[in-house]
């Protein structure tokens, strides 16, 4: 398939539109000093994922190729091949194996043939349709492999009613307790209205994509792209058309290092407990030193009180100085070691405290991400001013946007480390995870601080910080992303 | 579409009226309006079940897309059964949902409902309270279902013990149906039923 738009997504090259826009994808690679070509990107980049973004026609072609292969191999109609493939998640090897073993049983299991051979009815010139109870000449009657005869108008009506209810590939015969499915050619033969034919094809296309493990609809609003990957894993997928970023397996927002089921559990929990956690959503806190009220208007969690110039952490309100060192522990939840002996109430309180600890951090990073988007806007106008007054060219300032994009990516991963940690069992692995998480968090805040104050920071220092932050991120993913 | 629906119902109506089940007084249908969209069905409680001797009235609504879609059926007569809501009369039966086939008729529906009364499916419940009683205490379930049949479906088996318990609650100012529901839900334990009613 030569005309397929291929966009392989490594950590750094997830968008292939590199031109004059500010959102230029981050260009520099992790291992500048190693000859990239000799290294399998799967090994160095834990998020490496190969996929193609396909248009509907391309998906049709892909599906039809499989249908044709099966149809030629076993001398069955393409329509029946589709039913067989659809009932076997498009696994052609599996269908072939079963078909060779026991063709009749395979056709019965896929609801192409009835379990027992049909009893042929008496053939008179006129018969009574059991559905519309009118007597019509024999040539107006049709049946599936089960030989249940119904008049053609009733078949048409049956299909239209089913299609209007969104049913397409699972329309069965009209006879009582008959499970035989109506294959595509049979349905289309009885559908005459163009909009019905179109609806039917649209619904069955959706069914086919949904039953195919290597295909996923892009979850972006009004986007018709289907993503194809031969290695269907919970990896980051970026739609080439609408740019939506999602997890290939579950179609939700990308969530590494957390697994699909865990993030689902976490999001449900957050939605259920939203009232409890609501008090956190306040945007203001008091300076721990001078107690002046401070509103957080940037993404960086390293705060400096505009009044007394005290440096502190927005999350834990501790002195920022201790955050810079290896004792950074703001991200770690310290469980009460004697909790097992405490009362039920105390345990419930502890459980809530633990949840809130993780929720606060999850929510805070999500907010920071949004605030940092605003920072980017401010950056743009600031750079504009500088360029206008002759302080460098746009190209000179490009690195700031690259840095801001990297910051967003790192913070995104950091946000999703919190649900992971919440559901992790205690022990040395959790300790290692929380250590790495703390390291990542510290570097992200350093980067955010530097970007917000970019005027006084030199480019080399910033790029160094970017390198460190991204390394921390990939290290964590390498050790803990398990897909 | 409505044309086929009316045509079919007309024909089916005759089919039921002429059927041997009608002769045995087991099932019955009645038209409620001229355009064949609303009908009243009746089924007799099957023998050797707690519903024996009762007569159960059904509301049948025929959709415009009939027979390509199933008729909408619910019990008007109050009934104690795991697959029928004791509150609304809604029925959980596969042929009235996704297992419907256009070749089925009102007669097959009524006969299937009668079969459902003989063989409940407690693992696919419509009424969770009834289903639990059915699984945990079958005897208690049969006693309760029999008493409901006598109260609402004209069944012959009046249980005097149940009646006196209901009367005691009614004397406290409770509506008799409410009393029956509370007692049925608590295995005829009058203390727990009272507690539930007055809490």
mmCIF file of C-alpha atoms in Angstrom, chain A residues 198-482:
data_model
loop_
_atom_site.group_PDB
_atom_site.id
_atom_site.type_symbol
_atom_site.label_atom_id
_atom_site.label_comp_id
_atom_site.label_asym_id
_atom_site.label_seq_id
_atom_site.Cartn_x
_atom_site.Cartn_y
_atom_site.Cartn_z
ATOM 1 C CA UNK A 198 -25.388 3.565 2.479
ATOM 2 C CA UNK A 199 -26.389 3.230 6.132
ATOM 3 C CA UNK A 200 -25.965 -0.527 5.984
ATOM 4 C CA UNK A 201 -22.495 -0.230 4.514
ATOM 5 C CA UNK A 202 -21.541 2.418 7.027
ATOM 6 C CA UNK A 203 -22.685 0.346 10.017
ATOM 7 C CA UNK A 204 -21.078 -2.848 8.796
ATOM 8 C CA UNK A 205 -17.844 -0.973 8.153
ATOM 9 C CA UNK A 206 -17.905 0.144 11.787
ATOM 10 C CA UNK A 207 -18.547 -3.418 12.928
ATOM 11 C CA UNK A 208 -15.668 -4.735 10.854
ATOM 12 C CA UNK A 209 -13.223 -2.147 12.175
ATOM 13 C CA UNK A 210 -14.337 -2.810 15.745
ATOM 14 C CA UNK A 211 -13.859 -6.565 15.378
ATOM 15 C CA UNK A 212 -10.406 -6.149 13.815
ATOM 16 C CA UNK A 213 -7.724 -6.028 16.523
ATOM 17 C CA UNK A 214 -5.263 -4.186 14.298
ATOM 18 C CA UNK A 215 -7.667 -1.347 13.520
ATOM 19 C CA UNK A 216 -8.894 1.487 15.720
ATOM 20 C CA UNK A 217 -11.107 4.453 14.958
ATOM 21 C CA UNK A 218 -9.500 7.774 15.815
ATOM 22 C CA UNK A 219 -11.487 9.054 18.816
ATOM 23 C CA UNK A 220 -11.142 12.671 17.643
ATOM 24 C CA UNK A 221 -14.442 14.519 17.104
ATOM 25 C CA UNK A 222 -15.778 14.092 13.551
ATOM 26 C CA UNK A 223 -12.570 12.366 12.494
ATOM 27 C CA UNK A 224 -12.958 9.418 10.137
ATOM 28 C CA UNK A 225 -9.383 8.186 10.282
ATOM 29 C CA UNK A 226 -8.762 4.550 11.150
ATOM 30 C CA UNK A 227 -5.392 3.706 12.646
ATOM 31 C CA UNK A 228 -3.745 0.455 11.646
ATOM 32 C CA UNK A 229 -0.975 -1.192 13.610
ATOM 33 C CA UNK A 230 0.315 -4.731 13.297
ATOM 34 C CA UNK A 231 1.345 -4.636 16.908
ATOM 35 C CA UNK A 232 -1.820 -3.587 18.731
ATOM 36 C CA UNK A 233 -0.531 -2.321 22.050
ATOM 37 C CA UNK A 234 -1.359 0.397 24.565
ATOM 38 C CA UNK A 235 0.962 2.887 22.873
ATOM 39 C CA UNK A 236 0.762 6.546 22.002
ATOM 40 C CA UNK A 237 -0.985 7.157 18.698
ATOM 41 C CA UNK A 238 -1.279 10.540 17.022
ATOM 42 C CA UNK A 239 -3.901 10.996 14.331
ATOM 43 C CA UNK A 240 -2.356 12.426 11.181
ATOM 44 C CA UNK A 241 -5.507 14.408 10.406
ATOM 45 C CA UNK A 242 -6.975 15.815 13.614
ATOM 46 C CA UNK A 243 -3.802 15.403 15.719
ATOM 47 C CA UNK A 244 -5.684 13.700 18.542
ATOM 48 C CA UNK A 245 -3.320 11.752 20.762
ATOM 49 C CA UNK A 246 -4.709 8.549 22.226
ATOM 50 C CA UNK A 247 -3.874 5.081 23.487
ATOM 51 C CA UNK A 248 -4.123 2.570 20.633
ATOM 52 C CA UNK A 249 -5.601 -0.148 22.790
ATOM 53 C CA UNK A 250 -8.343 1.649 24.694
ATOM 54 C CA UNK A 251 -8.826 4.752 22.563
ATOM 55 C CA UNK A 252 -8.747 6.995 25.635
ATOM 56 C CA UNK A 253 -6.230 9.733 26.359
ATOM 57 C CA UNK A 254 -2.712 8.328 26.298
ATOM 58 C CA UNK A 255 -1.814 7.205 29.799
ATOM 59 C CA UNK A 256 1.714 5.750 30.074
ATOM 60 C CA UNK A 257 3.033 4.411 32.388
ATOM 61 C CA UNK A 258 -0.409 3.473 33.751
ATOM 62 C CA UNK A 259 -2.220 0.503 32.171
ATOM 63 C CA UNK A 260 -5.583 0.756 30.373
ATOM 64 C CA UNK A 261 -7.623 -0.963 33.118
ATOM 65 C CA UNK A 262 -5.877 0.940 35.890
ATOM 66 C CA UNK A 263 -6.461 4.344 34.328
ATOM 67 C CA UNK A 264 -10.096 3.455 33.774
ATOM 68 C CA UNK A 265 -10.407 2.509 37.445
ATOM 69 C CA UNK A 266 -8.668 5.717 38.464
ATOM 70 C CA UNK A 267 -10.826 7.977 36.293
ATOM 71 C CA UNK A 268 -13.999 6.306 37.572
ATOM 72 C CA UNK A 269 -12.782 6.746 41.114
ATOM 73 C CA UNK A 270 -11.987 10.416 40.487
ATOM 74 C CA UNK A 271 -15.430 10.972 38.969
ATOM 75 C CA UNK A 272 -17.122 9.238 41.926
ATOM 76 C CA UNK A 273 -15.123 11.095 44.508
ATOM 77 C CA UNK A 274 -15.192 14.446 42.767
ATOM 78 C CA UNK A 275 -17.136 16.080 45.589
ATOM 79 C CA UNK A 276 -14.625 14.957 48.182
ATOM 80 C CA UNK A 277 -11.781 16.182 46.072
ATOM 81 C CA UNK A 278 -13.467 19.408 45.085
ATOM 82 C CA UNK A 279 -11.995 21.471 47.853
ATOM 83 C CA UNK A 280 -8.647 21.085 46.185
ATOM 84 C CA UNK A 281 -9.702 22.940 43.110
ATOM 85 C CA UNK A 282 -9.157 26.290 44.793
ATOM 86 C CA UNK A 283 -6.604 28.256 42.836
ATOM 87 C CA UNK A 284 -5.169 30.131 45.768
ATOM 88 C CA UNK A 285 -2.950 29.227 48.705
ATOM 89 C CA UNK A 286 -1.260 31.317 51.353
ATOM 90 C CA UNK A 287 2.488 31.900 51.287
ATOM 91 C CA UNK A 288 3.862 29.636 54.046
ATOM 92 C CA UNK A 289 6.148 32.437 55.244
ATOM 93 C CA UNK A 290 4.334 35.765 55.005
ATOM 94 C CA UNK A 291 0.807 34.297 54.596
ATOM 95 C CA UNK A 292 -0.135 36.570 51.757
ATOM 96 C CA UNK A 293 -2.705 35.026 49.438
ATOM 97 C CA UNK A 294 -1.150 33.747 46.224
ATOM 98 C CA UNK A 295 -2.962 32.785 43.051
ATOM 99 C CA UNK A 296 -1.197 30.264 40.863
ATOM 100 C CA UNK A 297 -1.206 31.622 37.326
ATOM 101 C CA UNK A 298 1.620 29.610 35.788
ATOM 102 C CA UNK A 299 2.257 25.906 35.390
ATOM 103 C CA UNK A 300 5.454 25.744 37.393
ATOM 104 C CA UNK A 301 5.111 24.396 40.930
ATOM 105 C CA UNK A 302 8.238 26.174 42.087
ATOM 106 C CA UNK A 303 6.640 29.284 43.550
ATOM 107 C CA UNK A 304 8.238 32.517 44.550
ATOM 108 C CA UNK A 305 6.130 34.771 46.729
ATOM 109 C CA UNK A 306 5.951 38.165 45.045
ATOM 110 C CA UNK A 307 5.763 39.756 48.478
ATOM 111 C CA UNK A 308 8.523 38.182 50.556
ATOM 112 C CA UNK A 309 10.392 36.359 47.761
ATOM 113 C CA UNK A 310 10.178 33.083 49.667
ATOM 114 C CA UNK A 311 10.701 30.054 47.395
ATOM 115 C CA UNK A 312 8.349 27.189 48.078
ATOM 116 C CA UNK A 313 6.607 24.198 46.505
ATOM 117 C CA UNK A 314 2.963 24.759 45.559
ATOM 118 C CA UNK A 315 2.145 21.118 46.164
ATOM 119 C CA UNK A 316 3.453 20.543 49.688
ATOM 120 C CA UNK A 317 4.138 24.171 50.665
ATOM 121 C CA UNK A 318 7.641 23.092 51.777
ATOM 122 C CA UNK A 319 10.769 25.122 51.243
ATOM 123 C CA UNK A 320 11.917 24.833 47.631
ATOM 124 C CA UNK A 321 15.541 24.450 48.649
ATOM 125 C CA UNK A 322 14.972 20.908 49.850
ATOM 126 C CA UNK A 323 13.192 20.101 46.579
ATOM 127 C CA UNK A 324 16.314 20.659 44.551
ATOM 128 C CA UNK A 325 18.247 17.980 46.346
ATOM 129 C CA UNK A 326 17.911 14.230 46.332
ATOM 130 C CA UNK A 327 15.639 14.506 49.347
ATOM 131 C CA UNK A 328 12.826 15.612 47.090
ATOM 132 C CA UNK A 329 9.926 13.623 48.394
ATOM 133 C CA UNK A 330 6.889 15.740 47.689
ATOM 134 C CA UNK A 331 5.546 13.150 45.250
ATOM 135 C CA UNK A 332 5.830 10.227 47.653
ATOM 136 C CA UNK A 333 2.985 9.270 49.923
ATOM 137 C CA UNK A 334 4.085 8.216 53.396
ATOM 138 C CA UNK A 335 1.731 5.657 54.763
ATOM 139 C CA UNK A 336 1.131 5.331 58.481
ATOM 140 C CA UNK A 337 3.124 2.164 59.345
ATOM 141 C CA UNK A 338 0.757 1.143 62.171
ATOM 142 C CA UNK A 339 -2.391 1.507 60.136
ATOM 143 C CA UNK A 340 -3.340 -2.171 60.427
ATOM 144 C CA UNK A 341 -3.840 -1.758 64.170
ATOM 145 C CA UNK A 342 -5.900 1.405 63.947
ATOM 146 C CA UNK A 343 -9.682 1.619 64.136
ATOM 147 C CA UNK A 344 -11.901 1.311 61.077
ATOM 148 C CA UNK A 345 -12.477 5.060 61.139
ATOM 149 C CA UNK A 346 -8.791 5.782 61.219
ATOM 150 C CA UNK A 347 -8.264 3.362 58.350
ATOM 151 C CA UNK A 348 -10.976 5.040 56.299
ATOM 152 C CA UNK A 349 -9.413 8.407 57.035
ATOM 153 C CA UNK A 350 -6.040 7.058 56.002
ATOM 154 C CA UNK A 351 -7.484 5.641 52.763
ATOM 155 C CA UNK A 352 -9.019 8.993 51.934
ATOM 156 C CA UNK A 353 -5.790 10.775 52.808
ATOM 157 C CA UNK A 354 -3.851 8.466 50.531
ATOM 158 C CA UNK A 355 -6.289 8.952 47.672
ATOM 159 C CA UNK A 356 -6.288 12.720 48.097
ATOM 160 C CA UNK A 357 -2.509 12.784 48.089
ATOM 161 C CA UNK A 358 -2.405 11.191 44.660
ATOM 162 C CA UNK A 359 -5.482 12.984 43.384
ATOM 163 C CA UNK A 360 -4.129 16.408 44.362
ATOM 164 C CA UNK A 361 -0.942 15.791 42.443
ATOM 165 C CA UNK A 362 -2.745 14.333 39.455
ATOM 166 C CA UNK A 363 -5.109 17.280 39.341
ATOM 167 C CA UNK A 364 -2.355 19.799 39.964
ATOM 168 C CA UNK A 365 -0.244 18.605 37.040
ATOM 169 C CA UNK A 366 -3.273 18.567 34.807
ATOM 170 C CA UNK A 367 -3.877 22.201 35.738
ATOM 171 C CA UNK A 368 -0.220 23.050 35.286
ATOM 172 C CA UNK A 369 -0.402 21.646 31.771
ATOM 173 C CA UNK A 370 -3.223 24.033 30.977
ATOM 174 C CA UNK A 371 -1.472 26.979 32.600
ATOM 175 C CA UNK A 372 1.687 26.212 30.662
ATOM 176 C CA UNK A 373 -0.329 26.437 27.461
ATOM 177 C CA UNK A 374 -1.093 30.005 28.452
ATOM 178 C CA UNK A 375 2.574 30.572 29.196
ATOM 179 C CA UNK A 376 3.253 29.548 25.634
ATOM 180 C CA UNK A 377 0.877 32.233 24.392
ATOM 181 C CA UNK A 378 2.627 34.818 26.531
ATOM 182 C CA UNK A 379 5.976 33.593 25.260
ATOM 183 C CA UNK A 380 4.826 34.085 21.720
ATOM 184 C CA UNK A 381 3.872 37.707 22.232
ATOM 185 C CA UNK A 382 7.047 38.369 24.197
ATOM 186 C CA UNK A 383 9.187 36.934 21.417
ATOM 187 C CA UNK A 384 7.217 38.940 18.928
ATOM 188 C CA UNK A 385 8.136 42.108 20.781
ATOM 189 C CA UNK A 386 11.770 41.102 20.909
ATOM 190 C CA UNK A 387 11.942 40.319 17.222
ATOM 191 C CA UNK A 388 10.220 43.602 16.408
ATOM 192 C CA UNK A 389 12.750 45.527 18.455
ATOM 193 C CA UNK A 390 15.597 43.760 16.712
ATOM 194 C CA UNK A 391 16.600 41.368 19.489
ATOM 195 C CA UNK A 392 17.287 38.284 17.409
ATOM 196 C CA UNK A 393 15.139 36.607 14.778
ATOM 197 C CA UNK A 394 12.308 34.101 15.099
ATOM 198 C CA UNK A 395 14.767 31.321 14.431
ATOM 199 C CA UNK A 396 16.879 32.410 17.396
ATOM 200 C CA UNK A 397 13.897 32.008 19.685
ATOM 201 C CA UNK A 398 12.626 28.715 18.249
ATOM 202 C CA UNK A 399 14.313 26.698 20.980
ATOM 203 C CA UNK A 400 11.918 28.144 23.539
ATOM 204 C CA UNK A 401 8.942 26.580 21.790
ATOM 205 C CA UNK A 402 10.756 23.311 21.482
ATOM 206 C CA UNK A 403 11.397 23.508 25.214
ATOM 207 C CA UNK A 404 7.755 24.298 25.975
ATOM 208 C CA UNK A 405 6.597 21.311 23.891
ATOM 209 C CA UNK A 406 9.004 19.036 25.672
ATOM 210 C CA UNK A 407 7.841 20.382 29.008
ATOM 211 C CA UNK A 408 4.226 19.549 28.119
ATOM 212 C CA UNK A 409 5.194 16.031 27.126
ATOM 213 C CA UNK A 410 7.156 15.427 30.323
ATOM 214 C CA UNK A 411 4.475 16.871 32.552
ATOM 215 C CA UNK A 412 1.864 14.772 30.777
ATOM 216 C CA UNK A 413 3.772 11.601 31.612
ATOM 217 C CA UNK A 414 4.310 12.858 35.148
ATOM 218 C CA UNK A 415 0.582 13.407 35.590
ATOM 219 C CA UNK A 416 -0.084 9.797 34.594
ATOM 220 C CA UNK A 417 2.519 8.436 37.017
ATOM 221 C CA UNK A 418 0.215 9.303 39.932
ATOM 222 C CA UNK A 419 -2.588 6.818 39.220
ATOM 223 C CA UNK A 420 0.153 4.241 38.575
ATOM 224 C CA UNK A 421 1.678 4.887 41.988
ATOM 225 C CA UNK A 422 -1.713 4.932 43.712
ATOM 226 C CA UNK A 423 -2.501 1.381 42.625
ATOM 227 C CA UNK A 424 1.020 0.055 43.159
ATOM 228 C CA UNK A 425 1.724 -2.368 46.018
ATOM 229 C CA UNK A 426 4.262 -1.191 48.545
ATOM 230 C CA UNK A 427 7.800 -2.549 48.366
ATOM 231 C CA UNK A 428 11.119 -1.879 46.761
ATOM 232 C CA UNK A 429 9.654 -1.527 43.284
ATOM 233 C CA UNK A 430 7.312 1.177 44.456
ATOM 234 C CA UNK A 431 10.187 2.880 46.203
ATOM 235 C CA UNK A 432 12.174 2.847 42.999
ATOM 236 C CA UNK A 433 9.186 4.151 41.081
ATOM 237 C CA UNK A 434 8.562 6.972 43.485
ATOM 238 C CA UNK A 435 12.245 7.825 43.502
ATOM 239 C CA UNK A 436 12.257 8.141 39.721
ATOM 240 C CA UNK A 437 8.968 10.007 39.796
ATOM 241 C CA UNK A 438 10.407 12.498 42.279
ATOM 242 C CA UNK A 439 13.481 12.943 40.106
ATOM 243 C CA UNK A 440 11.333 13.568 37.048
ATOM 244 C CA UNK A 441 9.139 15.981 38.942
ATOM 245 C CA UNK A 442 12.122 17.980 40.188
ATOM 246 C CA UNK A 443 13.579 18.306 36.698
ATOM 247 C CA UNK A 444 10.227 19.260 35.222
ATOM 248 C CA UNK A 445 9.777 22.050 37.731
ATOM 249 C CA UNK A 446 13.297 23.266 36.999
ATOM 250 C CA UNK A 447 12.500 23.307 33.307
ATOM 251 C CA UNK A 448 9.188 25.065 33.827
ATOM 252 C CA UNK A 449 10.867 27.680 36.028
ATOM 253 C CA UNK A 450 13.502 28.293 33.400
ATOM 254 C CA UNK A 451 11.014 28.578 30.534
ATOM 255 C CA UNK A 452 8.827 31.037 32.400
ATOM 256 C CA UNK A 453 11.861 33.201 33.013
ATOM 257 C CA UNK A 454 13.417 32.530 29.652
ATOM 258 C CA UNK A 455 14.668 36.039 29.107
ATOM 259 C CA UNK A 456 17.414 35.740 31.649
ATOM 260 C CA UNK A 457 18.337 32.156 30.909
ATOM 261 C CA UNK A 458 20.769 31.306 28.212
ATOM 262 C CA UNK A 459 19.951 28.773 25.567
ATOM 263 C CA UNK A 460 22.620 26.245 26.531
ATOM 264 C CA UNK A 461 21.394 26.021 30.090
ATOM 265 C CA UNK A 462 17.825 25.487 28.957
ATOM 266 C CA UNK A 463 18.737 22.835 26.435
ATOM 267 C CA UNK A 464 20.732 21.050 29.083
ATOM 268 C CA UNK A 465 17.708 21.075 31.347
ATOM 269 C CA UNK A 466 15.535 19.725 28.516
ATOM 270 C CA UNK A 467 17.940 16.879 28.010
ATOM 271 C CA UNK A 468 17.884 15.968 31.689
ATOM 272 C CA UNK A 469 14.108 16.095 31.974
ATOM 273 C CA UNK A 470 13.541 13.943 28.887
ATOM 274 C CA UNK A 471 16.131 11.436 30.067
ATOM 275 C CA UNK A 472 14.362 11.102 33.393
ATOM 276 C CA UNK A 473 11.093 10.581 31.568
ATOM 277 C CA UNK A 474 12.402 7.841 29.269
ATOM 278 C CA UNK A 475 14.238 6.147 32.098
ATOM 279 C CA UNK A 476 11.040 5.919 34.090
ATOM 280 C CA UNK A 477 9.082 4.622 31.102
ATOM 281 C CA UNK A 478 11.767 2.115 30.203
ATOM 282 C CA UNK A 479 11.648 0.693 33.702
ATOM 283 C CA UNK A 480 7.918 0.785 34.242
ATOM 284 C CA UNK A 481 6.010 1.001 30.955
ATOM 285 C CA UNK A 482 4.922 -2.568 30.444
#
